[in-house]
Short mmCIF file of C-alpha atoms and ligand atoms in Angstrom, two decimals:
data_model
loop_
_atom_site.label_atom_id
_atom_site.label_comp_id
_atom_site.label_asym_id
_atom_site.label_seq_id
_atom_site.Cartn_x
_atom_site.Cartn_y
_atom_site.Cartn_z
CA UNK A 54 -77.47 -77.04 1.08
CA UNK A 55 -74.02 -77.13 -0.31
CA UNK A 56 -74.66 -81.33 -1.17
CA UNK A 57 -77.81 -80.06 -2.98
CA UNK A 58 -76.13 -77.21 -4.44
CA UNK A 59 -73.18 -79.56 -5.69
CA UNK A 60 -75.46 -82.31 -6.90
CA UNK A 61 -77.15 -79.14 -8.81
CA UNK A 62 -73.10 -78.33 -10.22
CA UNK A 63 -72.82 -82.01 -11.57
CA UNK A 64 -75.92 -82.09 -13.35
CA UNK A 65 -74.64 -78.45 -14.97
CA UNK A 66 -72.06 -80.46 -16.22
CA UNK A 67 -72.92 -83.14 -17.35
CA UNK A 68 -74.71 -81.99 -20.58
CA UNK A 69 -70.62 -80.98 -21.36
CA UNK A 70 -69.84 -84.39 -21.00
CA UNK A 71 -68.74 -84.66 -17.46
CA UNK A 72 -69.44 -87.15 -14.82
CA UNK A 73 -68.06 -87.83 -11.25
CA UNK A 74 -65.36 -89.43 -10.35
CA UNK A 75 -64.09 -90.59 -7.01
CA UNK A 76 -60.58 -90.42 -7.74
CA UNK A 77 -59.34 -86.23 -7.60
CA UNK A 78 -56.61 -87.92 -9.69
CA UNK A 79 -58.68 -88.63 -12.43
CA UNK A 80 -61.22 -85.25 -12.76
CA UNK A 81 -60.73 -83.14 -15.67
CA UNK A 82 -62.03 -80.65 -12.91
CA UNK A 83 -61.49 -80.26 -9.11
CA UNK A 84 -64.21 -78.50 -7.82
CA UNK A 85 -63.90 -77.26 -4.02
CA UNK A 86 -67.25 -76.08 -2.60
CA UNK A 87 -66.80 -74.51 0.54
CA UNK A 88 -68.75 -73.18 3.72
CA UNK A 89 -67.80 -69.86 5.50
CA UNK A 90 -70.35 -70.25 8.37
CA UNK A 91 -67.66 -70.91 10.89
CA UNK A 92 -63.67 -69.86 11.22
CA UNK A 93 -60.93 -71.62 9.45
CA UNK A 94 -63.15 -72.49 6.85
CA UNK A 95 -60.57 -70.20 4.91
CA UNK A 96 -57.53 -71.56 5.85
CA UNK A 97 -59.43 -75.17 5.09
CA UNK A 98 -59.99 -74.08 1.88
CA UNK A 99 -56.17 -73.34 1.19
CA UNK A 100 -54.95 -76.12 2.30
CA UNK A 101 -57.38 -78.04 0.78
CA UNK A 102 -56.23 -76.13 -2.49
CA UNK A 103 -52.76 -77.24 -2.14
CA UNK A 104 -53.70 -80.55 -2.55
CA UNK A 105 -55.60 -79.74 -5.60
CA UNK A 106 -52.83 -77.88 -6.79
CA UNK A 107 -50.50 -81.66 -6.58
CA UNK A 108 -52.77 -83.32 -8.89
CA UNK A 109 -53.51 -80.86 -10.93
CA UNK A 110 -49.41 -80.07 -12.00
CA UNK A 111 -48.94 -83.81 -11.77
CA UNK A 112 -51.64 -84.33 -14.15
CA UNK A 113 -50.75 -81.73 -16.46
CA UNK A 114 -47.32 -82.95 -16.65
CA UNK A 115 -48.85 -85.76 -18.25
CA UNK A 116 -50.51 -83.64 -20.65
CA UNK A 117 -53.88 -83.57 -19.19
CA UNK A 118 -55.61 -80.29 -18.95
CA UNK A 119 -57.11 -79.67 -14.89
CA UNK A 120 -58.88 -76.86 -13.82
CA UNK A 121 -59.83 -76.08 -10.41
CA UNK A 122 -63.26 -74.61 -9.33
CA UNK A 123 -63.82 -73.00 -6.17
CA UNK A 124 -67.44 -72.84 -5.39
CA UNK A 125 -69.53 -72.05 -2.39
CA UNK A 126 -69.44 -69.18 0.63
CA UNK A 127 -65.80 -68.59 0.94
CA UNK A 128 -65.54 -68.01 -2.90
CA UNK A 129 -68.18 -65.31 -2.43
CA UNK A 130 -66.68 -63.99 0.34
CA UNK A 131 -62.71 -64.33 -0.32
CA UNK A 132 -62.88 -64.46 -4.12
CA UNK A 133 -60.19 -61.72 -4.59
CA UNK A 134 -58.03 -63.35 -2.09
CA UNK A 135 -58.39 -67.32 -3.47
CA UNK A 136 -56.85 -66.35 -6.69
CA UNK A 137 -53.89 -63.89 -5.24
CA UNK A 138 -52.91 -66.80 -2.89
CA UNK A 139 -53.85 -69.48 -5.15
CA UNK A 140 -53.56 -68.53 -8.49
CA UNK A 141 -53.54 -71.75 -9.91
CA UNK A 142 -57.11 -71.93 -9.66
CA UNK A 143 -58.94 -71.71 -12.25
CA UNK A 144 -62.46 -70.90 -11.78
CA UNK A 145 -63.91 -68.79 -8.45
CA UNK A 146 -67.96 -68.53 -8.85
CA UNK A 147 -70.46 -67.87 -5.21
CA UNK A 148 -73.34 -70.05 -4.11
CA UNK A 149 -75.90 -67.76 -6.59
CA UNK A 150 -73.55 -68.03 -9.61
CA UNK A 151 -73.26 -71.39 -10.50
CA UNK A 152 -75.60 -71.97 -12.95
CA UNK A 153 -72.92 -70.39 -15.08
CA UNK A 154 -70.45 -73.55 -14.26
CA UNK A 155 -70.50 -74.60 -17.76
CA UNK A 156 -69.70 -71.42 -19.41
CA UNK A 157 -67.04 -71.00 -16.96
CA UNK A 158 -65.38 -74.04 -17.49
CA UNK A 159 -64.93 -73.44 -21.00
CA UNK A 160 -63.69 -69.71 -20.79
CA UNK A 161 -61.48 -71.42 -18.30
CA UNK A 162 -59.81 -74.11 -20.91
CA UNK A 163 -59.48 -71.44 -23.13
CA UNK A 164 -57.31 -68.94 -22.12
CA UNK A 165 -55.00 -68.28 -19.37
CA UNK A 166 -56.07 -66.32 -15.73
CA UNK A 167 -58.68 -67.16 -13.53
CA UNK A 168 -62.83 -66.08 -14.54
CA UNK A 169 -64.12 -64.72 -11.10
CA UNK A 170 -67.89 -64.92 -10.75
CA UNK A 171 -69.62 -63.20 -7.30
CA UNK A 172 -71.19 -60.57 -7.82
CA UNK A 173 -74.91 -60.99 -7.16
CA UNK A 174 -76.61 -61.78 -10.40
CA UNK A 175 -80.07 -60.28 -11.80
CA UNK A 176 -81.35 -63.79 -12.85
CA UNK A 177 -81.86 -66.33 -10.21
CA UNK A 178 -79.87 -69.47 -10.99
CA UNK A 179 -82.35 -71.72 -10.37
CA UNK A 180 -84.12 -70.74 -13.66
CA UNK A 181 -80.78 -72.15 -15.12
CA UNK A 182 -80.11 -75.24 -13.70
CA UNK A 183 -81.73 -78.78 -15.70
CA UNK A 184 -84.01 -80.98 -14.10
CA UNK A 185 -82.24 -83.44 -12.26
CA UNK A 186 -81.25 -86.81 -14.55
CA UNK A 187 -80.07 -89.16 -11.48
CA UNK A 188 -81.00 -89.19 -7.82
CA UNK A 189 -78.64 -90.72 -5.31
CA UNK A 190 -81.05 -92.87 -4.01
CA UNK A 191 -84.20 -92.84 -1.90
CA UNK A 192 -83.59 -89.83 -0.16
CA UNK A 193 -83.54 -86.09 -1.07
CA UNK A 194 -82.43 -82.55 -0.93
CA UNK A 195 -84.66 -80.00 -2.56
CA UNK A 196 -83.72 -76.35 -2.39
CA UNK A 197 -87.08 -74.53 -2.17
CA UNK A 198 -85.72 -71.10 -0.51
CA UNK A 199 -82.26 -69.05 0.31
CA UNK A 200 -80.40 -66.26 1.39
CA UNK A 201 -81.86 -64.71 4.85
CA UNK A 202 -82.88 -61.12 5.52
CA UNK A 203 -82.47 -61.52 9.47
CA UNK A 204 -78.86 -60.42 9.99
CA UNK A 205 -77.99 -62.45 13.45
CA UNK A 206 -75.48 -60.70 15.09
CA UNK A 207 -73.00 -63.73 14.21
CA UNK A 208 -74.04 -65.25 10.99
CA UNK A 209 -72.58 -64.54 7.48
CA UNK A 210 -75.48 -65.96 5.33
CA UNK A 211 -76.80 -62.89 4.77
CA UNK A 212 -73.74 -61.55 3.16
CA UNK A 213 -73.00 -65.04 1.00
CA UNK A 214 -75.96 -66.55 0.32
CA UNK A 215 -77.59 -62.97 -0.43
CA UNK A 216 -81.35 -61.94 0.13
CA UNK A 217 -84.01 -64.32 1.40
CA UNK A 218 -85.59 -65.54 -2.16
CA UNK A 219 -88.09 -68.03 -2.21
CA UNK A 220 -88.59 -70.30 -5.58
CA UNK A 221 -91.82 -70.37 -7.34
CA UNK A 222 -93.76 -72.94 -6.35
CA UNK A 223 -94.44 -74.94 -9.57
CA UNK A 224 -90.50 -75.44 -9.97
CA UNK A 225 -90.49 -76.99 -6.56
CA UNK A 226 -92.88 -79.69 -7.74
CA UNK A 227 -91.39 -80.57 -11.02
CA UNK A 228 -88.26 -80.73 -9.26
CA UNK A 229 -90.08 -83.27 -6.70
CA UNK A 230 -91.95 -84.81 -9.46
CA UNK A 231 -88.69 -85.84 -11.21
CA UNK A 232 -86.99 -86.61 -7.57
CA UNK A 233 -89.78 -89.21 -7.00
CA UNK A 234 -90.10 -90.49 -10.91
CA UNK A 235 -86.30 -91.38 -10.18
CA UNK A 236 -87.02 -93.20 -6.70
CA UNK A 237 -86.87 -90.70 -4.36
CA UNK A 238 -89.60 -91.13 -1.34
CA UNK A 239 -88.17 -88.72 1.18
CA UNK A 240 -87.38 -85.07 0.66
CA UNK A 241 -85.80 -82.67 2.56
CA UNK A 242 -86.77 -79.46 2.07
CA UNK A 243 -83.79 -77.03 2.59
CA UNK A 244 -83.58 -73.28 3.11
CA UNK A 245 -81.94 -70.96 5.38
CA UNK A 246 -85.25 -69.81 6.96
CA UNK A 247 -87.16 -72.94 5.18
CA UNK A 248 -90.39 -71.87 7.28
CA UNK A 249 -90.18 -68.26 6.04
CA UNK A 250 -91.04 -70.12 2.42
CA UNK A 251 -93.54 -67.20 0.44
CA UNK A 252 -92.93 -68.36 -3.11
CA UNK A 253 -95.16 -67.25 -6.05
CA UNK A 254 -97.95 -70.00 -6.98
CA UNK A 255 -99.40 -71.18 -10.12
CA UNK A 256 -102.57 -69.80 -9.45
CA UNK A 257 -101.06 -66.18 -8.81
CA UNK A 258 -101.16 -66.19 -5.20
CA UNK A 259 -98.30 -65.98 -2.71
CA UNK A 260 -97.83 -69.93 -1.11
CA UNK A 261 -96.47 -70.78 2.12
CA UNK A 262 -94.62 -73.76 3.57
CA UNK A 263 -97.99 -75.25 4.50
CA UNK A 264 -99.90 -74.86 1.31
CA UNK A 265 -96.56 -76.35 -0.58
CA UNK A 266 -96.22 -79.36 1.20
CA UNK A 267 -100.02 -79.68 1.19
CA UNK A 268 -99.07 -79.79 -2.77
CA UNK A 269 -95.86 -81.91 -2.15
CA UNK A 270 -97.80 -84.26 -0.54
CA UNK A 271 -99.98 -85.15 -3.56
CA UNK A 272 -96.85 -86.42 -5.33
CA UNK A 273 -96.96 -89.72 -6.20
CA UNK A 274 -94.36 -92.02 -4.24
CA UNK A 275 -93.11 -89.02 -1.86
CA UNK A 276 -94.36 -90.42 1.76
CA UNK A 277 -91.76 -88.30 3.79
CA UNK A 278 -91.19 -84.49 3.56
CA UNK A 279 -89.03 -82.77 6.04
CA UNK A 280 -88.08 -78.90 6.02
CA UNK A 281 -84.54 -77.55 7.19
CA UNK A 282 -83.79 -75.35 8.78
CA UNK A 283 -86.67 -73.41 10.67
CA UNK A 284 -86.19 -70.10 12.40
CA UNK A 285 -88.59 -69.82 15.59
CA UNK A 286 -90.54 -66.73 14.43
CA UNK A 287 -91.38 -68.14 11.38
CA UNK A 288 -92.77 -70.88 13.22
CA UNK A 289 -97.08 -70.12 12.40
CA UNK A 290 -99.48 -71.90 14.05
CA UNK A 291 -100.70 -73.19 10.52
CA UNK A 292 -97.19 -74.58 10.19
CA UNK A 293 -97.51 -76.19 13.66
CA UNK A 294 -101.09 -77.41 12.63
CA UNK A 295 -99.81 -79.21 9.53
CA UNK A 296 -97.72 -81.55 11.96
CA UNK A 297 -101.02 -82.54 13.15
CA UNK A 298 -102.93 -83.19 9.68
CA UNK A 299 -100.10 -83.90 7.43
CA UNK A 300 -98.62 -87.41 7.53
CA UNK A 301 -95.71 -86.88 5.14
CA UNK A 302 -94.45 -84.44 7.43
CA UNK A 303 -91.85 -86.04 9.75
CA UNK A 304 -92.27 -85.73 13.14
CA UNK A 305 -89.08 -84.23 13.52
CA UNK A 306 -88.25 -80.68 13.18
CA UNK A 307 -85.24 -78.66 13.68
CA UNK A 308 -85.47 -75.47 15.23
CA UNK A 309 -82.61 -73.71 16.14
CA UNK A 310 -82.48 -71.64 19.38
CA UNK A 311 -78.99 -70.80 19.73
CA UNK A 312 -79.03 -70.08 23.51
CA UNK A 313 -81.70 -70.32 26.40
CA UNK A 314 -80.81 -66.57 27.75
CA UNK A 315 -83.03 -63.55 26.88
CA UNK A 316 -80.46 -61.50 27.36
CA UNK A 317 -78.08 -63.05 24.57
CA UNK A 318 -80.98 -63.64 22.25
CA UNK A 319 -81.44 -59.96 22.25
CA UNK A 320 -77.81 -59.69 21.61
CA UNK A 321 -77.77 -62.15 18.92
CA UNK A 322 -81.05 -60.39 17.17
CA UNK A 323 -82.74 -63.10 16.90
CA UNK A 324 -86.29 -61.50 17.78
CA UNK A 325 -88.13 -64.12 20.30
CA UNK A 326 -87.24 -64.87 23.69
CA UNK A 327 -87.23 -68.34 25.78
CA UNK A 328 -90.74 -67.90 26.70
CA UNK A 329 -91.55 -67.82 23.08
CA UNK A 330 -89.42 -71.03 22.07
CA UNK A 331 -91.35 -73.03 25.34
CA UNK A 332 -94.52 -71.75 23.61
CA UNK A 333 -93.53 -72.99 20.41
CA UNK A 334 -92.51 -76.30 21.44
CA UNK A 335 -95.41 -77.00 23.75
CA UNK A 336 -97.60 -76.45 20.95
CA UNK A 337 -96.18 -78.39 18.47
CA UNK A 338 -95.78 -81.61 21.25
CA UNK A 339 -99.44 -81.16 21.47
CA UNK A 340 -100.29 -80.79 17.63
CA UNK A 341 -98.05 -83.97 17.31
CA UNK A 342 -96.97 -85.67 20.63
CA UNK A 343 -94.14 -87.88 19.18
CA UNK A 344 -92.60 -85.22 17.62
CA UNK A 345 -88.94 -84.70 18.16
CA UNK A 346 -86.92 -81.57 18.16
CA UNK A 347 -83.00 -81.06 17.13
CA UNK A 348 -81.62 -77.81 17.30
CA UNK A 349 -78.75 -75.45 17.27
CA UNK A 350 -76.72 -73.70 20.27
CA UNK A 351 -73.92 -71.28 20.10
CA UNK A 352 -71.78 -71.41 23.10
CA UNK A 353 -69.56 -67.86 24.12
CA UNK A 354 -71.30 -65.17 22.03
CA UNK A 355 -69.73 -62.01 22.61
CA UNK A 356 -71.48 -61.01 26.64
CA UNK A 357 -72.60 -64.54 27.26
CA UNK A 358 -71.67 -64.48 31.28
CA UNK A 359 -71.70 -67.95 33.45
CA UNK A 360 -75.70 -67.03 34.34
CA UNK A 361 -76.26 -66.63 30.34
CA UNK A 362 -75.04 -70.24 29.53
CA UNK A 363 -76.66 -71.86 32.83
CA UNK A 364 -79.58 -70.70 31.31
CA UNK A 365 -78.65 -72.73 28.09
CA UNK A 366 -78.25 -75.21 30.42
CA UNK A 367 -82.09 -75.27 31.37
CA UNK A 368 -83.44 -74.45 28.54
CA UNK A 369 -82.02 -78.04 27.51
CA UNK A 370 -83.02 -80.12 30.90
CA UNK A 371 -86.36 -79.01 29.92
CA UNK A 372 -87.12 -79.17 26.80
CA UNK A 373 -84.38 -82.83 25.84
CA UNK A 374 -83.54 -82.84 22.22
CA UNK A 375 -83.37 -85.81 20.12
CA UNK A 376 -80.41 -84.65 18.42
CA UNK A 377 -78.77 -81.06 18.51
CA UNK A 378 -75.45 -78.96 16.69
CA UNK A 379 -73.33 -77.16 19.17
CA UNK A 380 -70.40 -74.49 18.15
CA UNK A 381 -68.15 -72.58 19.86
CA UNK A 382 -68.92 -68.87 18.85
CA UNK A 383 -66.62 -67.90 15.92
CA UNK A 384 -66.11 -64.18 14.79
CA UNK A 385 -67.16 -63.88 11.45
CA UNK A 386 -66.43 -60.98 9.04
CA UNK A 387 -68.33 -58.43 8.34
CA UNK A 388 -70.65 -59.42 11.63
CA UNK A 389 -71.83 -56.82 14.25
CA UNK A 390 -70.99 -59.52 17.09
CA UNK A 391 -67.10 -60.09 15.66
CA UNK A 392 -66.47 -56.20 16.76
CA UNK A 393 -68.15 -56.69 20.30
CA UNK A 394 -65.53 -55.99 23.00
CA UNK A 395 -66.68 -58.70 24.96
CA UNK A 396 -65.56 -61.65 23.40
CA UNK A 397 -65.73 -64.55 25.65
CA UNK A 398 -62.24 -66.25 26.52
CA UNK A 399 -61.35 -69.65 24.24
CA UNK A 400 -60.98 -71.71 27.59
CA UNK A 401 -63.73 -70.61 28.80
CA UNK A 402 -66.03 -71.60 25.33
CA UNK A 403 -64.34 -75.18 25.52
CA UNK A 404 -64.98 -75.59 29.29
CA UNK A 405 -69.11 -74.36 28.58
CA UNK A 406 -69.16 -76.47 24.95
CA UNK A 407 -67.72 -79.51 26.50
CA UNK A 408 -70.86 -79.25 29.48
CA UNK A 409 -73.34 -79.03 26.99
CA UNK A 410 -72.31 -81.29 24.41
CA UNK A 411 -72.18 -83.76 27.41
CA UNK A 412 -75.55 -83.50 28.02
CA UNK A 413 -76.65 -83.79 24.56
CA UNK A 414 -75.17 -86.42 23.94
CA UNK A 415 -76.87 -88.05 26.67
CA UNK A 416 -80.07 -87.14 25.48
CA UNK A 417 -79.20 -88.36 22.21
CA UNK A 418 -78.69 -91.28 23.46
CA UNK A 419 -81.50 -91.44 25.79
CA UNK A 420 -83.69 -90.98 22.83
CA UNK A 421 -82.41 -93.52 20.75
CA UNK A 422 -82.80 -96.43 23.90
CA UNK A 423 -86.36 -95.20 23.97
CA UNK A 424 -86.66 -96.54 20.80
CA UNK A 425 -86.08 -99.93 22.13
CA UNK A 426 -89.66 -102.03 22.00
CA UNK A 427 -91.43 -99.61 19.57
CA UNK A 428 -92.37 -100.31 16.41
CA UNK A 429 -91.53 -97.57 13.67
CA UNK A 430 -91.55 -96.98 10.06
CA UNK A 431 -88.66 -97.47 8.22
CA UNK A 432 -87.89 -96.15 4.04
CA UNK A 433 -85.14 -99.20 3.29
CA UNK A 434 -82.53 -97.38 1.07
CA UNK A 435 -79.33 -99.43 1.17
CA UNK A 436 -78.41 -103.00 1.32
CA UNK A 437 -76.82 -103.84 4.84
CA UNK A 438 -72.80 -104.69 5.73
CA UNK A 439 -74.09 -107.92 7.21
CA UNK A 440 -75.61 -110.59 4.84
CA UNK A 441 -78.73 -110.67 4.41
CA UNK A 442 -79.38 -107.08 5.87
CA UNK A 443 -81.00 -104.01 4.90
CA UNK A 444 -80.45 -100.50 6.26
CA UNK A 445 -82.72 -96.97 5.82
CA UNK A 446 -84.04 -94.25 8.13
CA UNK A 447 -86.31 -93.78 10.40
CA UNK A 448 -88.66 -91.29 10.54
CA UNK A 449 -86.30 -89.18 13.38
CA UNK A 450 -83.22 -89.75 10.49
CA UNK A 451 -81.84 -92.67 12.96
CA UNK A 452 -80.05 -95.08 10.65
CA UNK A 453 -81.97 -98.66 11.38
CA UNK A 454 -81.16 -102.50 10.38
CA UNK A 455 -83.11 -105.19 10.22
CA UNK A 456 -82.64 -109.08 8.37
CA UNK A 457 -84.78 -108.50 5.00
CA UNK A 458 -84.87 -109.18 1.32
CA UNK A 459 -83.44 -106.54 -0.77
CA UNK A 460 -86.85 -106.22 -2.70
CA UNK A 461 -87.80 -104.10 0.36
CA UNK A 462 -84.99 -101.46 -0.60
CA UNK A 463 -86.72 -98.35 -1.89
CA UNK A 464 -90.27 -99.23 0.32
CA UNK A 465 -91.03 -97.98 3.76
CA UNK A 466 -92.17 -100.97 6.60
CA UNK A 467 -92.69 -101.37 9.88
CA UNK A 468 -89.47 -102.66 12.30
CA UNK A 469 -89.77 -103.32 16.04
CA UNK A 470 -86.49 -102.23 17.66
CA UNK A 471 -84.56 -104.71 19.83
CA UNK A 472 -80.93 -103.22 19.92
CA UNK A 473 -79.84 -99.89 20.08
CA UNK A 474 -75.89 -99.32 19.44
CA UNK A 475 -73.89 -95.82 19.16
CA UNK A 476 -74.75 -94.74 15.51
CA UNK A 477 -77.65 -96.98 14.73
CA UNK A 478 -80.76 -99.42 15.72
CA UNK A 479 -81.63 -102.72 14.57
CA UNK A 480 -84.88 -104.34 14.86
CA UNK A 481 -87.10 -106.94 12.82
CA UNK A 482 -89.57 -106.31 10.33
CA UNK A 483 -93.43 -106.70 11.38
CA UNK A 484 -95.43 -109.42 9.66
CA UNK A 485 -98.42 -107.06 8.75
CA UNK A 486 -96.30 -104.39 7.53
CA UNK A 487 -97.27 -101.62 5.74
CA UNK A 488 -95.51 -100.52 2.39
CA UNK A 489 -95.88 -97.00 0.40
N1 SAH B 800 -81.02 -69.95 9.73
C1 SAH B 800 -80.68 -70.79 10.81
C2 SAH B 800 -79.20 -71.04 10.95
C3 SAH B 800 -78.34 -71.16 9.77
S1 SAH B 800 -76.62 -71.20 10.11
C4 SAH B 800 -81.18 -70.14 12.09
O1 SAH B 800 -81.55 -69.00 12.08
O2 SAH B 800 -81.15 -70.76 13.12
C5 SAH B 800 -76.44 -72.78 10.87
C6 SAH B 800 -75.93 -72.75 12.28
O3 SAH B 800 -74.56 -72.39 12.31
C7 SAH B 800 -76.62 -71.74 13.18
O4 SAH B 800 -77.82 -72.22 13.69
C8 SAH B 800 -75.60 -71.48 14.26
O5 SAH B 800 -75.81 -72.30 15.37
C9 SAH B 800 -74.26 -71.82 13.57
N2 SAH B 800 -73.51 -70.57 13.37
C10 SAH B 800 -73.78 -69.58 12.50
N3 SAH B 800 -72.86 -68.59 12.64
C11 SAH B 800 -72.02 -68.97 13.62
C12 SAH B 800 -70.87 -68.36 14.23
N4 SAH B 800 -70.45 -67.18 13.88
N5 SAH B 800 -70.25 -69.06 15.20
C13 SAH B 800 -70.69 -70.28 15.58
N6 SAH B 800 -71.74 -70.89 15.05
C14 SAH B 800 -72.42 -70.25 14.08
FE1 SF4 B 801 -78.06 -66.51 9.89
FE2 SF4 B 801 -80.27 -67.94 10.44
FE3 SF4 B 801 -79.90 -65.54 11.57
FE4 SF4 B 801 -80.41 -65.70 8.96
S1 SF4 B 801 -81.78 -66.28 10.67
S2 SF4 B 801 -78.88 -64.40 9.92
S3 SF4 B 801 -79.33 -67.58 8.42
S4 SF4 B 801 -78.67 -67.41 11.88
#
């Protein structure tokens, strides 16, 4: 969200006149956007800051005006405290706030002090922001909902990212519309509880994921739509049904379950218990048996005992994901679980992360050899390292190669996989291949 969210910033921008540069050295303005979902991100964020804070007196030695934006979570959260340790920076502004980047900026150049931005506003920014003028390529992120109304014992979104909100549903397809007119063919849906979508519809009613990318599918050029990320009890059976009669929709989902023990989902808050999640995923293998799952574990929350994490354990012998996001629990502020008294020991979080990022890894892997023989679709986006090659994604996001003519780039055909390596697969491209 925060690489759709500063994609959204440059486009703010660049009706002022701005455009990216690769080179901190040479940006008018450093903007830092930052994530608070797990520790240090603070201290990241300062030290990050100090290197800003180098290029921006060396630059203004040379009599070119910098300013320094911090964007994102741990502005909203640490606003205050960003400009008494760092009050070189300019600009402070939260993840619903920066639609009003531009004005900002230029209160910023003209006077001295910093313009702090965080408070949650009326308007929604989204009603702000311009349609976008460039895409990066053939792939995209498309904000469609944010903010979350589930308080997890852990998690800060609800306190940064705000209320669950869900964007009208006609500004989700002329945002796709564009995204496609400019090349795009694959779009990632993105919200903090992306299957919890309700957004208002042009015909008055209330939409849900299903009935938008019913609509999203209609879109000429999009072939791939993916949602991120899914919380299990928003998980309907209509949802699990359009796996089954939708072809843009990937057959991969991610579907966070944090831990495989009743007793710490309960802690946690997270309102379903490992029966439910088996349920879930044993429909949706039979809606759409080559589906893959990915999903998210956090290892040591406060009470998690040895029995807790076996269960973890299980819960991922069982089910195998193709790909999955493991963290070490980390006390956030403001959290119920940060006050528990029973805060598991560091070692003893390493020693349980370490065991199950083993074993994910070697399903990861496992998955990707499986791959080896079949023949899959593949959107070319990118021309290849090695002459002559192309590069793009398969429909489970694995990054694939084959030997092809760069015409193909921007078209989706059919490889059949012969080499599997750490980060990637290779394959050839089928004769009677089918484009989009
Ligand atoms: N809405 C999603 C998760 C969004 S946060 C869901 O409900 O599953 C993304 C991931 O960050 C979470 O799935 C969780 O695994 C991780 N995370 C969030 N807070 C954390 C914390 N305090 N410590 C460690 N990991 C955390
Ligand atoms: Fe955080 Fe997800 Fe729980 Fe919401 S549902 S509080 S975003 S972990």
């Amino acid at each position: 969200m925060n690489v759709y969210d500063s994609n959204r910033m440059v486009d703010l921008l660049r009706p002022l006149g701005y455009k990216v540069t690769d080179e901190a050295e040479k940006a008018d303005v450093l903007i830092l956007n930052t994530c608070h979902i797990r520790d240090k991100a603070t201290e990241k964020v300062f030290s990050e800051l100090g290197r800003l804070r180098q290029i921006k007196e060396y630059r203004e030695k040379q009599g070119q005006p910098t300013l320094i934006a911090v964007a994102g979570c741990v502005a909203q959260a640490e606003g205050k405290i960003i400009v008494q340790r760092a009050p070189y920076v300019d600009v402070v502004l939260g993840p619903q706030t920066y639609h009003r980047l531009p004005k900002m900026i230029l209160e910023a150049a003209r006077k001295s002090g910093n313009v702090i931005e965080t408070d949650f506003p009326t308007e929604s920014k989204f009603d702000f922001l311009p349609a976008p003028e460039k895409a990066q390529g053939h792939t995209a992120f498309l904000t469609i909902q944010e903010g979350c109304d589930k308080f997890c014992s852990f998690c800060v979104v609800p306190y940064t990212r705000g209320a669950e909100e869900s964007r009208p549903v006609q500004a989700i397809i002329d945002e796709a519309t564009r995204l496609c007119e400019l090349g795009v063919k694959d779009i990632s849906l993105l919200g903090q509880n992306v299957n919890a979508y309700h957004g208002q519809g042009p015909d008055g009613n209330i939409w849900d994921l299903v009935k938008l990318a019913e609509k999203l599918s209609t879109i000429p050029g999009l072939s791939r739509i993916r949602y991120t990320t899914s919380h299990p009890n928003d998980m309907s059976d209509a949802l699990i049904a359009a796996h089954r009669d939708l072809p843009t929709l990937m057959p991969f989902l991610h579907l966070p379950v944090q831990s495989g023990s009743d007793r710490v989902l309960k802690a946690m808050n997270r309102g379903h218990t490992v029966k439910e999640y088996y349920e879930i995923i044993d429909k949706l293998k039979k809606a759409r048996p080559d589906i893959a799952l990915s999903s998210d574990f956090i290892i040591g929350h406060p009470g998690e005992s040895i029995e807790d994490f076996k269960a973890t354990m299980k819960l991922v012998h069982d089910i195998t994901f193709a790909q999955a996001f493991s963290f070490k629990y980390s006390p956030r502020p403001g959290t119920s679980a940060a006050i528990s008294a029973n805060q598991v020991a560091e070692p003893e979080k390493d020693a349980r992360l370490q065991e199950l990022q083993a074993v994910l890894k070697d399903q990861l892997t496992q998955f990707n050899h499986e791959m080896i023989g079949r023949k899959i679709p593949v959107l070319f986006t990118h021309k290849g390292r090695k002459e002559g090659q192309i590069g793009g994604k398969s429909p489970y996001l694995q990054a694939v190669h084959a030997q092809g003519d760069e015409s193909l780039i921007g078209q989706e055909h059919m490889v059949e996989i012969d080499e599997c390596m750490t980060f990637s697969l290779s394959g050839s491209l089928v004769k009677e291949s089918t484009s989009h």
